[in-house]
Amino acid sequence: MSVPEHGWIRSRLRFAQWALTNEKSSGPPIHGTECVTCGETSQGADDWEGPQTWALRHAGQTGHTLFRGTVTSYFRASMLEVL
Ligand SMILES: [Zn+2]
């Protein structure tokens, strides 16, 4: 496709309605904690217990006291209807 003299490229757009749903086939949500001071991270787990225990242990060993909690999950986008 060449760029016309006026610098615009035309394209055909299709409008559709999309929705997100939880993608369970990729596994359950993964919980984790990360030390904001040094970047060390806990192992991922199915709930908060392990990552929070790791954070408390890390605080006791290093004196680092600020942690970031993360939950990683997957979503699937599906087209509902072409508008
Ligand atoms: Zn740390």
PDB file of C-alpha atoms and ligand atoms in Angstrom:
ATOM      1  CA  MET A   1       0.000   0.000   0.000  1.00  0.00           C
ATOM      2  CA  SER A   2       1.465   3.347  -0.966  1.00  0.00           C
ATOM      3  CA  VAL A   3       1.003   6.496   1.070  1.00  0.00           C
ATOM      4  CA  PRO A   4      -0.997   9.073  -0.902  1.00  0.00           C
ATOM      5  CA  GLU A   5       0.404  12.523  -1.443  1.00  0.00           C
ATOM      6  CA  HIS A   6      -1.660  14.055   1.379  1.00  0.00           C
ATOM      7  CA  GLY A   7      -0.106  11.599   3.865  1.00  0.00           C
ATOM      8  CA  TRP A   8      -3.261   9.699   4.886  1.00  0.00           C
ATOM      9  CA  ILE A   9      -3.803   5.996   4.565  1.00  0.00           C
ATOM     10  CA  ARG A  10      -7.373   4.842   4.191  1.00  0.00           C
ATOM     11  CA  SER A  11      -8.445   1.597   5.738  1.00  0.00           C
ATOM     12  CA  ARG A  12     -11.712  -0.158   6.130  1.00  0.00           C
ATOM     13  CA  LEU A  13     -12.861  -0.329   9.755  1.00  0.00           C
ATOM     14  CA  ARG A  14     -15.254  -2.897  11.089  1.00  0.00           C
ATOM     15  CA  PHE A  15     -17.159  -2.065  14.244  1.00  0.00           C
ATOM     16  CA  ALA A  16     -18.071  -4.846  16.622  1.00  0.00           C
ATOM     17  CA  GLN A  17     -19.051  -5.361  20.235  1.00  0.00           C
ATOM     18  CA  TRP A  18     -16.542  -7.364  22.281  1.00  0.00           C
ATOM     19  CA  ALA A  19     -16.641  -8.848  25.787  1.00  0.00           C
ATOM     20  CA  LEU A  20     -13.999 -10.202  28.183  1.00  0.00           C
ATOM     21  CA  THR A  21     -14.469 -13.379  30.216  1.00  0.00           C
ATOM     22  CA  ASN A  22     -12.156 -15.144  32.651  1.00  0.00           C
ATOM     23  CA  GLU A  23     -10.034 -17.743  30.856  1.00  0.00           C
ATOM     24  CA  LYS A  24     -10.032 -20.707  33.234  1.00  0.00           C
ATOM     25  CA  SER A  25      -8.175 -23.101  30.913  1.00  0.00           C
ATOM     26  CA  SER A  26      -4.966 -21.099  31.551  1.00  0.00           C
ATOM     27  CA  GLY A  27      -5.109 -21.967  35.264  1.00  0.00           C
ATOM     28  CA  PRO A  28      -6.270 -20.204  38.429  1.00  0.00           C
ATOM     29  CA  PRO A  29      -5.176 -16.637  39.306  1.00  0.00           C
ATOM     30  CA  ILE A  30      -1.561 -16.496  40.511  1.00  0.00           C
ATOM     31  CA  HIS A  31      -0.852 -14.457  43.659  1.00  0.00           C
ATOM     32  CA  GLY A  32       2.542 -12.998  44.453  1.00  0.00           C
ATOM     33  CA  THR A  33       4.378 -10.345  46.447  1.00  0.00           C
ATOM     34  CA  GLU A  34       7.366  -8.249  45.472  1.00  0.00           C
ATOM     35  CA  CYS A  35       9.638  -6.263  47.758  1.00  0.00           C
ATOM     36  CA  VAL A  36       9.552  -2.657  46.552  1.00  0.00           C
ATOM     37  CA  THR A  37      12.976  -1.974  48.114  1.00  0.00           C
ATOM     38  CA  CYS A  38      15.083  -4.718  46.483  1.00  0.00           C
ATOM     39  CA  GLY A  39      12.788  -6.297  43.858  1.00  0.00           C
ATOM     40  CA  GLU A  40      12.950  -9.802  45.290  1.00  0.00           C
ATOM     41  CA  THR A  41       9.723 -11.754  44.702  1.00  0.00           C
ATOM     42  CA  SER A  42       7.832 -14.586  46.315  1.00  0.00           C
ATOM     43  CA  GLN A  43       6.896 -17.690  44.403  1.00  0.00           C
ATOM     44  CA  GLY A  44       3.494 -17.633  42.734  1.00  0.00           C
ATOM     45  CA  ALA A  45       0.636 -19.324  44.580  1.00  0.00           C
ATOM     46  CA  ASP A  46      -3.083 -20.031  44.237  1.00  0.00           C
ATOM     47  CA  ASP A  47      -3.853 -17.767  47.255  1.00  0.00           C
ATOM     48  CA  TRP A  48      -2.249 -15.048  49.416  1.00  0.00           C
ATOM     49  CA  GLU A  49      -1.012 -17.209  52.277  1.00  0.00           C
ATOM     50  CA  GLY A  50       2.377 -18.246  50.841  1.00  0.00           C
ATOM     51  CA  PRO A  51       3.283 -14.859  49.300  1.00  0.00           C
ATOM     52  CA  GLN A  52       2.313 -12.966  52.482  1.00  0.00           C
ATOM     53  CA  THR A  53       4.281 -15.366  54.678  1.00  0.00           C
ATOM     54  CA  TRP A  54       7.251 -14.826  52.365  1.00  0.00           C
ATOM     55  CA  ALA A  55       6.848 -11.024  52.728  1.00  0.00           C
ATOM     56  CA  LEU A  56       6.847 -11.237  56.535  1.00  0.00           C
ATOM     57  CA  ARG A  57       9.905 -13.491  56.506  1.00  0.00           C
ATOM     58  CA  HIS A  58      11.649 -11.137  54.050  1.00  0.00           C
ATOM     59  CA  ALA A  59      10.848  -8.144  56.290  1.00  0.00           C
ATOM     60  CA  GLY A  60      12.305  -9.938  59.289  1.00  0.00           C
ATOM     61  CA  GLN A  61      15.503 -10.832  57.421  1.00  0.00           C
ATOM     62  CA  THR A  62      16.126  -7.539  55.609  1.00  0.00           C
ATOM     63  CA  GLY A  63      14.171  -4.759  57.332  1.00  0.00           C
ATOM     64  CA  HIS A  64      12.393  -4.042  54.014  1.00  0.00           C
ATOM     65  CA  THR A  65       8.790  -3.202  54.818  1.00  0.00           C
ATOM     66  CA  LEU A  66       6.971  -2.201  51.606  1.00  0.00           C
ATOM     67  CA  PHE A  67       5.603  -4.917  49.296  1.00  0.00           C
ATOM     68  CA  ARG A  68       3.538  -4.957  46.126  1.00  0.00           C
ATOM     69  CA  GLY A  69       0.883  -7.655  45.858  1.00  0.00           C
ATOM     70  CA  THR A  70      -0.039  -8.937  42.405  1.00  0.00           C
ATOM     71  CA  VAL A  71      -2.729 -11.224  41.058  1.00  0.00           C
ATOM     72  CA  THR A  72      -2.196 -12.480  37.521  1.00  0.00           C
ATOM     73  CA  SER A  73      -5.131 -13.913  35.629  1.00  0.00           C
ATOM     74  CA  TYR A  74      -6.123 -14.421  32.033  1.00  0.00           C
ATOM     75  CA  PHE A  75      -9.041 -13.029  30.071  1.00  0.00           C
ATOM     76  CA  ARG A  76     -10.431 -14.062  26.707  1.00  0.00           C
ATOM     77  CA  ALA A  77     -11.871 -11.484  24.336  1.00  0.00           C
ATOM     78  CA  SER A  78     -14.841 -12.666  22.294  1.00  0.00           C
ATOM     79  CA  MET A  79     -16.725 -10.870  19.583  1.00  0.00           C
ATOM     80  CA  LEU A  80     -20.404 -10.681  20.473  1.00  0.00           C
ATOM     81  CA  GLU A  81     -21.883  -8.886  17.521  1.00  0.00           C
ATOM     82  CA  VAL A  82     -20.786  -7.050  14.403  1.00  0.00           C
ATOM     83  CA  LEU A  83     -22.352  -3.592  14.420  1.00  0.00           C
TER      84      LEU A  83
HETATM   85 ZN    ZN B   1      13.647  -6.598  49.902  1.00  0.00          ZN
END
